[in-house]
Amino acid sequence: MAASGRLNKELAEVGKDDKTSGVKAVAVTPGNLRELKGTILGPEGTCYEGGVFEIDITIPKQYPFEPPKMKFTTKIWHPNISSQTGAICLDILKDQWSPALTIKTALLSLQALMCSPEPGDPQDAEVAKMYLSDRKKFDSTAKFWTESYAQPVNEDDAITRVCEMGFDRDSAKAALEKHGWDESAAVNQLLGGL
Amino acid sequence: MASDDEYSYAYSEEEEDYQMSDDESMQFNPEAKENPNAAPVFSYAKKPGIQMLPADQVFPEMKRKLVDATEVLGIPEVAAVVLMREFHWQKDVLLETFFRDPDGLLKKNGVYHRVNPKPALNSPHCAICYDDVEEKMAMPCGHEFCMDCWHDFCANAIQEEGPICVCTSCPDASCDEIVTEEEVTKAAPDHLPKFRTYQLRSFVESNKLTRWCPGAGCERVATAQSASAMEQDDNVAHCDCEGCQTSFCMKCGEEPHSPTDCPALALWNEKCRNESETANWILANTKSCPKCVSRIEKNHGCNHMTCQKCRHEFCWICMGDWTDHGANTGGYYKCNKYDVDTGTSSGDDLSDAARAKRELDRYLHYYKRFHAHAEAQKFARKQLKETENRMVLLQESSDDVKWSDVEFLKTANEQLVECRRVLKYSYVYAYYLKPQFEMQKQRFEHHQEMLERFTETLSELSEKPLAEMDRTDVVNKTRVVDQFMKNILKYVADGMDD
């Protein structure tokens, strides 16, 4: 299938305007185009504003004739996304997928879904119920979750904190990047490497 | 289980009694007296207008209907397929809607551009693989893709999506134009046979006048000439497959279920699925002898039980003493009626719990009897094989016996299967009978009781050892039972008018 050539072009395309579009997608390990990591910035004016949401993307063998599999790894309070597993209920990721759609359009659709939830077709019944019955409580819960789980890592601060534990700047940065800016994982690796 | 000779005598008297009553017409065939071995005529003559066709003969039928529609509509055949499917292959309904708003209908069903093609968009690259390709193929909607991507797209739809692939729309995300046989033929000829199979399948399944034979592995299709051919007078469109010997109702695909109609049967099946846990718990496969409490498994068709341990005789259905069922006591088979008073001790308790309990009791009453006859039907079917062996034995037992002289055994057995089936569904029918038809209900239960009683007798008779077998008796009882079966079906078919 024509998948790998297309995937390279797709990723390049996403990279072009990720600063303005608010979505991006990169390979988890360079060279493997089947496992991607997507990122969506919480849309302005919503209770997700200021959050950075990560999405696991798995590309099936039949791509682009079958939709990419996507799921939130960042916890999010949203009627169409499971608060437990991050599973997403979105038609274009299921039967409405078309090979003329792309990873970028799918991520943009997710961003749009964050702006306008569809509680009538819920993935998480509990969240949808709250959305419909007590909108205020929903908004504050979603905001609280965004502040608790979806905060962007300030890379410089993280590097500085790791350096303070006695590692040099270059290896601290490399370890942090490798572990997706998870400080304790990076420190563990650095300690193991000693 | 053990048969009861005394009961046979009782039965004979009762039969004479019965013939004297004039509200039941139970005529013997006058010829029967001359030839006691004449087989009773089975009620299901082949219905005209319903045919069983092998799958490959259905294809021309589909083609014929398509050509027909294409000519009238003036649209390509591949577009007509889509419209006909949407209208369950009812041409008249389609034509009516079509001529009211042709464009609207074409758009709604994704074939507008098939009739009004657009030129190809002519973009330099393929929107699926993003490569610059010279040779591309366009749908009538103008969206074009390279041949490789077209092939993979069609192949993926046919292999991964299965039968629904006939509804696949253009690869472009915002376009609803349907991908048809035309594209598959050009881009993925290797998958065309499979695509055509799915098309035929959707023809049979979306068409109200066709149905796959429900027999396991059978690939025949029941085809009705018209809707009226499926309207038969006993609430069922009876169909017999010559290929696999399966009988079914063409309207719903279930076993022929007269006197019950299809919607009531569907309700009943749904109810039985929902209640199955409760019912199963109550209807474990064994029952205790009401006298000595030893567990008894019923492995024959007859409901007259004799406990192997204490020789107590009882009725499997109501667990009452068998003597209560005899003719002498006037009790007969008093186990087909649901008596509200014995069904619950608090008939006028209006609390929800009491109502629910009453409803469950009522359901269980009917389900128990439905289930008992269903099991008996299975036994009777199994017995058919054994019966053939018995026929051979019986023929060999004496020199001047011809095969036609022993065929009565098979006829009796087949009659039993039929009666069990009708009895089974008569309980579904009775369950859904509206309470205001009290008189009709009583009459129906009377017919049902008679059929039940004679079926039990026939069941006992046909299980007798060969040495005790009385041919004339069996032949007569078979005919009587057949008549009762027809009576009950006719009573329902006539709208239960007296």
XYZ file of C-alpha atoms in Angstrom:
692
model
C 0.000 0.000 0.000
C 0.925 3.584 -0.516
C 1.052 4.257 3.198
C 4.686 5.088 4.053
C 5.264 7.619 1.304
C 2.059 9.312 2.185
C 2.773 9.261 5.936
C 6.108 11.033 5.439
C 4.372 13.705 3.390
C 1.611 13.987 5.961
C 4.017 14.493 8.865
C 5.942 17.109 6.903
C 2.664 18.856 6.174
C 1.663 18.895 9.859
C 5.112 20.238 10.787
C 4.747 23.212 8.453
C 2.178 25.125 10.482
C 2.039 23.436 13.882
C 2.664 26.767 15.586
C -0.526 28.297 14.164
C -2.793 25.269 13.810
C -2.396 24.137 17.394
C -1.958 20.497 16.430
C 1.117 18.442 15.718
C 2.132 14.833 15.192
C 5.556 13.192 15.390
C 6.869 9.642 15.287
C 7.447 8.227 18.781
C 10.648 6.580 17.589
C 12.284 7.968 14.470
C 11.782 5.732 11.434
C 8.684 3.975 12.775
C 5.700 5.620 11.156
C 3.135 3.268 12.732
C 3.313 4.767 16.232
C 2.815 8.505 16.420
C 2.317 11.019 19.154
C -0.160 13.800 18.504
C -0.524 16.997 20.476
C -3.480 19.356 20.615
C -3.417 22.724 22.330
C -6.597 23.355 24.292
C -8.731 25.733 22.157
C -8.971 29.313 23.358
C -12.170 30.309 25.094
C -12.904 26.748 26.257
C -12.310 25.119 29.616
C -9.381 23.322 27.972
C -7.518 26.566 27.227
C -3.930 26.505 28.350
C -3.759 22.723 28.379
C -1.616 20.526 26.193
C -3.281 17.236 25.324
C -1.370 14.243 24.067
C -2.841 11.611 21.803
C -1.622 8.127 21.016
C -1.891 7.473 17.287
C -1.562 3.990 15.818
C -1.534 3.646 12.050
C -3.215 0.415 10.886
C -1.774 -1.690 8.064
C -4.582 -0.705 5.686
C -4.035 3.031 6.218
C -5.259 5.283 4.616
C -8.175 3.012 3.734
C -8.780 2.375 7.411
C -8.819 5.250 9.943
C -5.875 5.863 12.297
C -6.536 4.698 15.849
C -6.443 7.603 18.272
C -6.794 7.898 22.003
C -6.041 10.576 24.581
C -3.174 9.809 26.922
C -3.721 13.071 28.790
C -6.689 12.831 31.124
C -9.552 15.015 29.923
C -13.114 15.749 31.131
C -15.201 15.700 27.953
C -18.522 13.984 27.071
C -17.127 12.310 23.949
C -13.874 11.130 25.492
C -13.637 8.470 28.172
C -12.440 9.943 31.450
C -11.008 6.508 32.295
C -9.323 5.284 29.127
C -9.101 8.291 26.816
C -11.098 6.475 24.101
C -12.659 8.870 21.613
C -16.136 8.818 20.077
C -15.826 10.664 16.778
C -17.490 9.571 13.533
C -14.558 10.269 11.227
C -12.379 7.962 13.326
C -14.935 5.228 12.695
C -17.328 4.689 9.807
C -17.089 8.206 8.400
C -13.377 7.914 7.716
C -12.288 8.509 4.155
C -8.862 7.944 2.613
C -8.872 11.569 1.517
C -8.731 12.618 5.183
C -5.410 12.880 7.000
C -3.932 12.662 10.471
C -3.914 16.432 10.550
C -7.590 16.733 9.611
C -8.412 14.104 12.229
C -6.507 16.078 14.909
C -8.217 19.289 13.804
C -11.564 17.527 14.077
C -10.637 16.505 17.610
C -9.796 20.095 18.394
C -13.208 21.117 17.047
C -14.816 18.427 19.167
C -13.174 19.980 22.229
C -14.816 23.304 21.287
C -18.253 21.815 20.764
C -18.957 18.579 22.622
C -21.801 16.351 21.459
C -23.413 15.086 24.653
C -26.160 13.398 22.640
C -23.652 10.821 21.401
C -21.515 10.332 24.493
C -18.477 8.150 25.094
C -18.540 8.844 28.822
C -22.106 8.777 30.134
C -21.221 10.280 33.491
C -19.503 13.296 31.941
C -22.310 13.762 29.421
C -24.884 13.672 32.194
C -23.054 16.372 34.095
C -22.666 18.429 30.913
C -26.417 18.357 30.343
C -27.647 18.720 33.913
C -25.101 20.982 35.598
C -23.125 22.945 33.083
C -21.377 25.041 35.737
C -20.072 22.029 37.555
C -18.994 20.520 34.232
C -17.023 23.623 33.298
C -15.246 23.798 36.630
C -14.424 20.068 36.580
C -13.078 20.269 33.021
C -10.972 23.285 33.990
C -9.689 21.565 37.091
C -8.700 18.498 35.049
C -6.971 20.711 32.496
C -4.991 22.442 35.245
C -4.163 19.173 36.997
C -3.298 16.881 34.112
C -2.689 18.901 30.945
C -0.053 21.434 31.935
C 2.725 21.999 29.424
C 6.173 21.232 30.687
C 8.390 24.256 30.802
C 11.436 22.670 29.218
C 14.004 25.074 30.626
C 12.702 24.687 34.166
C 12.754 20.912 33.834
C 16.348 20.909 32.547
C 17.394 23.204 35.354
C 15.772 20.935 37.956
C 17.529 17.844 36.595
C 20.845 19.730 36.407
C 20.459 20.663 40.061
C 20.651 16.959 40.836
C 24.193 16.940 39.507
C 23.922 16.174 35.769
C 25.263 18.244 32.922
C 22.870 20.232 30.785
C 23.277 18.281 27.518
C 22.678 14.831 28.949
C 19.786 16.138 31.104
C 18.108 17.562 27.990
C 18.679 14.384 25.978
C 17.243 12.178 28.735
C 14.216 14.436 29.192
C 13.469 14.490 25.473
C 13.771 10.735 25.292
C 11.244 10.273 28.079
C 8.757 12.864 26.912
C 9.825 15.356 29.626
C 9.015 12.947 32.403
C 11.526 14.099 34.997
C 11.668 11.008 37.189
C 12.095 8.687 34.195
C 14.898 10.891 32.892
C 16.613 10.937 36.261
C 16.294 7.161 36.552
C 17.977 6.744 33.200
C 20.742 9.128 34.124
C 21.321 7.340 37.411
C 21.337 3.961 35.681
C 23.894 5.266 33.208
C 26.378 6.141 35.930
C -43.235 -44.323 28.748
C -45.580 -47.193 29.402
C -48.807 -47.137 27.528
C -52.096 -47.889 29.147
C -54.365 -50.448 27.548
C -57.297 -49.506 29.655
C -57.012 -46.044 28.437
C -57.311 -47.212 24.839
C -60.709 -48.690 25.572
C -61.786 -45.564 27.278
C -60.636 -43.659 24.312
C -62.763 -45.659 21.872
C -65.927 -44.932 23.773
C -65.007 -41.363 24.067
C -64.408 -41.108 20.367
C -67.917 -42.298 19.600
C -69.282 -39.859 22.089
C -67.371 -37.236 20.433
C -68.567 -37.941 16.944
C -72.113 -37.531 18.107
C -71.632 -33.972 19.113
C -72.503 -31.751 16.210
C -70.429 -28.682 16.908
C -67.305 -30.321 15.606
C -67.220 -31.549 12.087
C -64.888 -34.471 12.043
C -65.652 -36.447 8.985
C -63.845 -39.543 8.025
C -62.968 -39.916 4.459
C -65.585 -42.392 3.168
C -62.914 -44.184 1.190
C -60.994 -44.718 4.344
C -63.275 -47.492 5.400
C -62.393 -49.433 2.268
C -58.722 -48.759 2.518
C -57.724 -48.275 6.134
C -54.106 -47.769 5.127
C -54.712 -44.767 2.959
C -52.457 -42.037 4.190
C -54.151 -38.891 5.416
C -53.591 -36.059 3.039
C -51.192 -33.505 4.459
C -52.432 -29.995 4.580
C -49.472 -28.294 2.990
C -49.857 -28.546 -0.700
C -47.182 -26.650 -2.557
C -48.174 -23.014 -2.631
C -48.322 -21.641 -6.126
C -46.320 -18.467 -6.532
C -43.516 -19.426 -4.120
C -40.497 -21.159 -5.613
C -37.209 -22.400 -4.191
C -34.362 -21.391 -6.500
C -30.643 -22.188 -6.313
C -28.663 -18.963 -5.742
C -27.256 -18.867 -9.282
C -30.753 -18.798 -10.706
C -31.629 -15.748 -8.639
C -29.071 -13.608 -10.438
C -31.008 -13.548 -13.747
C -34.097 -12.639 -11.758
C -32.282 -9.668 -10.237
C -30.946 -8.677 -13.649
C -34.431 -8.866 -15.153
C -35.858 -6.573 -12.497
C -32.991 -4.160 -13.014
C -33.346 -3.964 -16.764
C -37.023 -3.422 -16.192
C -36.440 -0.503 -13.835
C -33.624 0.940 -15.931
C -35.864 1.231 -18.956
C -38.599 3.068 -17.117
C -36.334 5.367 -15.121
C -33.957 6.132 -17.960
C -30.900 5.947 -15.711
C -27.801 3.707 -15.848
C -28.208 0.211 -14.442
C -25.596 0.762 -11.715
C -27.655 3.687 -10.418
C -30.868 1.692 -10.642
C -29.338 -1.017 -8.399
C -28.816 1.530 -5.647
C -32.337 2.939 -5.894
C -34.017 -0.459 -6.117
C -32.101 -1.621 -3.044
C -33.235 1.441 -1.139
C -36.847 0.668 -2.048
C -36.612 -3.032 -1.182
C -36.956 -3.871 -4.882
C -40.520 -2.603 -4.972
C -40.537 -0.972 -8.373
C -43.933 0.687 -7.998
C -42.988 2.516 -4.822
C -39.684 3.587 -6.349
C -41.309 4.922 -9.517
C -43.825 6.914 -7.551
C -41.155 8.594 -5.416
C -38.793 9.015 -8.333
C -41.147 10.910 -10.580
C -42.193 13.222 -7.769
C -38.620 14.515 -7.273
C -36.028 12.692 -9.393
C -33.042 14.909 -8.530
C -33.782 14.860 -4.822
C -34.014 11.080 -4.803
C -30.838 10.655 -6.854
C -28.913 13.007 -4.547
C -30.218 11.393 -1.386
C -29.075 7.981 -2.548
C -25.675 9.011 -3.894
C -26.306 8.442 -7.593
C -27.000 11.992 -8.796
C -23.724 12.315 -10.694
C -24.084 8.811 -12.083
C -26.987 10.282 -14.049
C -25.504 13.808 -14.441
C -21.733 13.238 -14.647
C -19.226 15.996 -13.871
C -15.874 16.315 -15.662
C -12.830 15.028 -13.782
C -11.153 17.571 -11.515
C -7.741 16.981 -13.089
C -5.521 17.684 -10.099
C -1.864 16.811 -10.628
C -1.620 14.393 -7.712
C -3.705 11.596 -6.240
C -5.508 12.686 -3.067
C -4.885 9.319 -1.427
C -1.183 8.582 -1.951
C -0.179 12.219 -2.687
C 1.959 11.034 -5.599
C 1.931 12.728 -8.967
C 0.372 10.166 -11.267
C -0.561 10.420 -14.909
C -3.162 7.695 -15.149
C -6.108 8.368 -12.914
C -9.713 7.239 -12.789
C -12.566 9.540 -11.899
C -15.995 8.837 -10.445
C -18.934 10.602 -12.150
C -18.689 13.131 -9.300
C -15.346 14.258 -10.712
C -13.153 12.983 -7.859
C -10.210 11.129 -9.273
C -7.523 8.940 -7.784
C -4.686 6.848 -9.154
C -5.445 3.297 -10.273
C -3.338 1.743 -7.489
C -5.238 3.615 -4.813
C -8.564 2.815 -6.489
C -7.674 -0.863 -6.488
C -6.666 -0.832 -2.828
C -9.719 1.202 -1.891
C -12.133 -1.251 -3.542
C -10.222 -4.280 -2.274
C -10.241 -2.936 1.274
C -13.968 -2.192 1.184
C -14.874 -5.618 -0.216
C -12.557 -7.594 2.074
C -12.799 -5.655 5.306
C -16.332 -4.328 5.259
C -18.110 -7.362 3.844
C -21.712 -7.201 2.587
C -22.052 -3.498 3.415
C -19.381 -2.707 0.774
C -22.174 -2.273 -1.784
C -22.949 1.002 0.021
C -19.378 2.376 -0.087
C -19.202 6.017 -1.108
C -16.561 8.018 -3.027
C -13.116 8.120 -1.327
C -13.455 11.886 -1.098
C -14.503 12.696 2.466
C -17.312 15.092 1.645
C -18.779 13.212 -1.311
C -21.678 10.766 -1.032
C -21.597 9.367 -4.554
C -21.832 5.567 -4.385
C -19.000 3.391 -5.703
C -20.610 0.861 -8.053
C -19.853 -2.250 -10.029
C -18.534 0.058 -12.753
C -15.583 1.204 -10.622
C -14.910 -2.257 -9.232
C -14.873 -3.706 -12.753
C -12.293 -1.171 -13.918
C -10.118 -0.843 -10.835
C -10.335 -4.171 -9.008
C -11.548 -6.886 -11.404
C -9.907 -9.430 -9.101
C -12.542 -8.624 -6.463
C -15.492 -8.372 -8.827
C -16.927 -11.878 -8.205
C -17.034 -11.220 -4.465
C -18.645 -7.833 -5.041
C -21.298 -9.435 -7.232
C -21.981 -12.047 -4.557
C -22.575 -9.279 -2.049
C -24.861 -7.540 -4.493
C -26.904 -10.680 -4.934
C -26.993 -11.105 -1.186
C -28.280 -7.607 -0.675
C -30.871 -8.269 -3.379
C -32.185 -11.307 -1.520
C -32.010 -9.666 1.891
C -33.508 -6.290 1.065
C -36.208 -7.740 -1.157
C -39.493 -8.504 0.550
C -40.294 -11.245 -1.962
C -37.157 -13.316 -1.388
C -35.570 -15.084 1.560
C -32.562 -17.345 2.003
C -33.492 -20.842 3.078
C -32.657 -20.901 6.805
C -31.377 -24.490 6.527
C -27.721 -24.775 7.629
C -25.431 -24.406 4.625
C -28.362 -24.320 2.213
C -27.962 -21.791 -0.590
C -31.438 -21.814 -2.013
C -33.647 -18.789 -2.142
C -37.389 -18.746 -1.646
C -38.858 -16.470 -4.261
C -42.449 -15.271 -4.235
C -44.062 -14.077 -7.415
C -45.993 -11.347 -5.665
C -46.776 -10.078 -2.198
C -50.155 -11.788 -2.348
C -48.464 -15.148 -2.876
C -47.127 -14.811 0.666
C -50.528 -14.105 2.183
C -51.786 -17.493 3.241
C -54.774 -18.097 5.379
C -53.113 -19.593 8.462
C -50.889 -16.655 9.422
C -47.797 -18.195 7.905
C -46.187 -18.262 4.461
C -45.367 -21.944 4.479
C -42.343 -22.887 2.435
C -40.600 -26.254 1.989
C -37.048 -26.374 0.658
C -36.579 -29.330 -1.668
C -32.821 -29.005 -1.272
C -32.399 -29.466 2.490
C -35.936 -30.409 3.562
C -36.230 -27.394 5.855
C -39.706 -25.965 6.357
C -39.997 -22.302 7.201
C -42.254 -19.295 7.098
C -41.238 -17.101 4.219
C -42.343 -13.920 5.928
C -40.157 -14.253 9.022
C -37.784 -17.146 8.328
C -38.799 -19.031 11.464
C -40.250 -22.524 11.601
C -43.871 -22.508 10.315
C -45.757 -21.170 13.302
C -49.481 -21.396 12.602
C -51.801 -20.517 14.290
C -49.570 -17.712 15.667
C -48.716 -14.854 13.316
C -45.196 -13.488 12.672
C -45.347 -10.387 14.935
C -46.684 -12.393 17.886
C -43.992 -15.014 17.369
C -41.301 -12.330 17.306
C -42.687 -10.896 20.556
C -42.774 -14.339 22.089
C -39.210 -15.178 21.067
C -38.011 -11.877 22.461
C -39.872 -12.541 25.693
C -38.423 -16.031 25.949
C -34.928 -14.655 25.486
C -35.507 -12.121 28.260
C -37.114 -14.584 30.615
C -34.906 -17.507 29.726
C -32.983 -17.453 33.005
C -36.123 -17.643 35.101
C -37.790 -20.146 32.847
C -34.720 -22.334 32.698
C -34.397 -22.323 36.405
C -37.972 -23.423 36.806
C -37.911 -25.807 33.913
C -34.856 -27.833 34.722
C -34.745 -30.867 32.529
C -35.955 -33.208 35.184
C -38.979 -33.322 37.436
C -39.661 -35.270 40.568
C -42.270 -37.975 40.637
C -45.142 -36.345 42.556
C -45.473 -39.493 44.676
C -42.030 -40.867 45.482
C -39.963 -37.760 44.590
C -37.370 -39.648 42.526
C -36.009 -37.565 39.664
C -37.403 -38.405 36.242
C -35.972 -37.454 32.887
C -38.466 -37.368 30.052
C -36.916 -38.977 26.989
C -40.006 -39.890 24.995
C -42.664 -37.797 23.374
C -45.705 -38.793 25.365
C -46.850 -36.819 28.400
C -48.338 -39.835 30.127
C -45.638 -40.749 32.617
C -45.249 -43.878 34.659
C -42.648 -43.695 37.376
C -40.193 -46.572 37.019
C -39.822 -46.764 40.747
C -43.302 -46.567 42.233
C -45.396 -47.108 39.093
C -47.263 -43.904 39.780
C -48.900 -42.570 36.624
C -49.056 -38.862 36.127
C -49.189 -36.107 33.526
C -45.827 -34.517 32.752
C -47.365 -31.130 32.112
C -49.507 -30.561 35.170
C -47.904 -33.277 37.335
C -51.417 -34.339 38.288
C -52.621 -37.895 38.619
C -53.130 -39.470 35.187
C -56.503 -40.871 36.223
C -57.788 -37.287 36.351
C -57.049 -37.079 32.660
C -59.037 -40.130 31.620
C -62.386 -40.066 29.863
C -64.199 -41.727 32.756
C -63.692 -38.876 35.149
C -64.693 -36.292 32.590
C -61.427 -34.540 33.383
C -59.754 -35.116 30.018
C -56.548 -33.234 29.432
C -57.342 -30.422 31.788
C -53.855 -29.110 31.612
C -53.950 -26.625 28.790
C -55.937 -23.882 30.467
C -54.478 -21.192 32.578
C -56.630 -20.757 35.622
C -56.097 -17.367 37.246
C -57.393 -18.648 40.566
C -54.977 -21.494 40.898
C -52.241 -19.485 39.209
C -52.118 -17.186 42.187
C -53.657 -17.184 45.587
C -54.213 -13.446 45.576
C -56.111 -12.710 42.375
C -57.202 -9.257 43.445
C -53.971 -8.079 45.027
C -53.200 -4.964 42.996
C -49.692 -4.257 44.222
C -46.963 -4.138 41.585
C -45.227 -7.135 43.044
C -48.374 -9.236 42.964
C -49.124 -8.112 39.437
C -45.620 -8.975 38.325
C -45.913 -12.356 39.959
C -49.258 -12.977 38.259
C -47.805 -11.987 34.921
C -44.819 -14.260 35.423
C -47.093 -17.118 36.453
C -49.199 -16.557 33.383
C -46.135 -16.521 31.140
C -44.698 -19.605 32.763
C -47.968 -21.434 32.354
C -47.823 -20.918 28.604
C -44.071 -21.269 28.336
C -44.051 -24.605 30.166
C -46.532 -26.035 27.698
C -44.824 -24.407 24.727
C -41.549 -25.877 25.896
C -43.017 -29.322 26.583
C -44.397 -29.533 23.041
C -41.170 -28.184 21.588
C -39.259 -30.964 23.323
C -41.851 -33.532 22.280
C -41.527 -32.283 18.708
C -37.786 -32.849 18.863
C -38.303 -36.368 20.176
C -40.853 -37.082 17.476
C -38.380 -35.880 14.857
C -35.654 -38.079 16.243
C -38.123 -40.909 16.310
C -38.589 -40.616 12.547
C -35.263 -42.383 11.992
C -36.153 -45.145 14.361
C -39.520 -45.462 12.694
C -37.900 -46.414 9.414
C -36.143 -49.280 11.157
C -39.409 -50.303 12.746
C -41.067 -50.264 9.345
C -38.452 -52.679 8.020
C -38.917 -54.960 11.036
C -42.658 -54.888 10.686
C -42.493 -55.747 7.028
C -40.117 -58.614 7.672
C -42.323 -59.982 10.427
C -44.698 -61.527 7.939
C -44.424 -62.656 4.311
C -47.378 -60.987 2.698
C -46.751 -57.470 3.992
C -45.916 -54.844 1.421
C -43.955 -51.651 2.064
C -47.114 -49.611 1.534
C -48.700 -51.630 4.351
C -46.155 -50.394 6.863
C -45.973 -46.806 5.708
C -48.721 -45.901 8.153
C -46.037 -45.862 10.854
C -44.159 -43.104 9.129
C -47.317 -41.176 8.372
C -48.317 -41.361 12.024
C -44.903 -40.186 13.104
C -44.900 -37.286 10.661
C -48.357 -36.354 11.818
C -47.046 -36.303 15.378
C -44.269 -33.870 14.457
C -46.811 -31.599 12.796
C -49.221 -31.735 15.718
C -46.488 -30.974 18.226
C -45.471 -27.993 16.151
C -49.012 -26.639 15.908
C -49.636 -27.289 19.600
C -46.403 -25.524 20.479
C -47.411 -22.373 18.628
C -51.014 -22.624 19.783
C -49.720 -21.687 23.232
C -48.011 -18.615 21.835
C -51.274 -17.736 20.143
C -53.234 -18.245 23.349
C -50.756 -16.176 25.352
C -51.371 -13.164 23.122
C -55.143 -13.623 22.857
C -56.844 -10.486 24.139
C -58.772 -11.044 27.372
C -61.988 -9.555 25.982
C -62.373 -12.497 23.596
C -63.382 -14.744 26.460
C -65.805 -16.852 24.428
C -63.399 -17.315 21.549
C -60.672 -18.134 23.987
C -62.730 -20.896 25.513
C -63.517 -22.316 22.107
C -59.879 -22.118 21.116
C -58.812 -23.878 24.270
C -61.405 -26.511 23.621
C -59.960 -27.197 20.175
C -56.495 -27.118 21.642
C -57.469 -29.549 24.363
C -58.896 -31.947 21.818
C -55.834 -31.798 19.641
C -53.614 -32.255 22.656
C -55.559 -35.224 23.869
C -55.557 -37.043 20.557
C -51.929 -36.209 19.961
C -51.035 -37.852 23.278
C -53.027 -40.896 22.279
C -51.318 -41.132 18.933
C -47.962 -40.618 20.589
C -48.616 -43.530 22.930
C -49.927 -45.726 20.163
C -46.983 -45.141 17.903
C -44.521 -45.993 20.656
C -46.093 -49.369 21.320
C -44.092 -52.520 20.693
C -44.598 -53.782 17.151
C -46.312 -56.960 18.324
C -49.089 -54.912 19.894
C -49.412 -52.540 17.001
C -52.908 -52.287 15.581
C -52.598 -50.843 12.103
C -56.230 -49.840 11.639
C -56.225 -48.139 14.991
C -53.094 -46.143 14.231
C -54.328 -45.150 10.787
C -57.641 -43.999 12.192
C -56.100 -42.054 15.029
C -53.698 -40.426 12.609
C -56.587 -39.268 10.505
C -58.546 -38.049 13.522
C -55.606 -36.094 14.801
C -55.018 -34.564 11.388
C -58.617 -33.443 11.327
C -58.319 -31.843 14.752
C -55.180 -30.061 13.703
C -56.948 -28.663 10.672
C -59.919 -27.695 12.810
C -57.903 -25.537 15.140
C -56.041 -23.886 12.273
C -59.264 -23.280 10.420
C -60.902 -21.844 13.507
C -58.129 -19.264 13.773
C -58.002 -18.634 10.024
C -61.734 -17.921 10.000
C -61.198 -15.219 12.573
C -62.619 -17.427 15.349
C -66.151 -16.785 14.209
C -68.561 -19.454 15.239
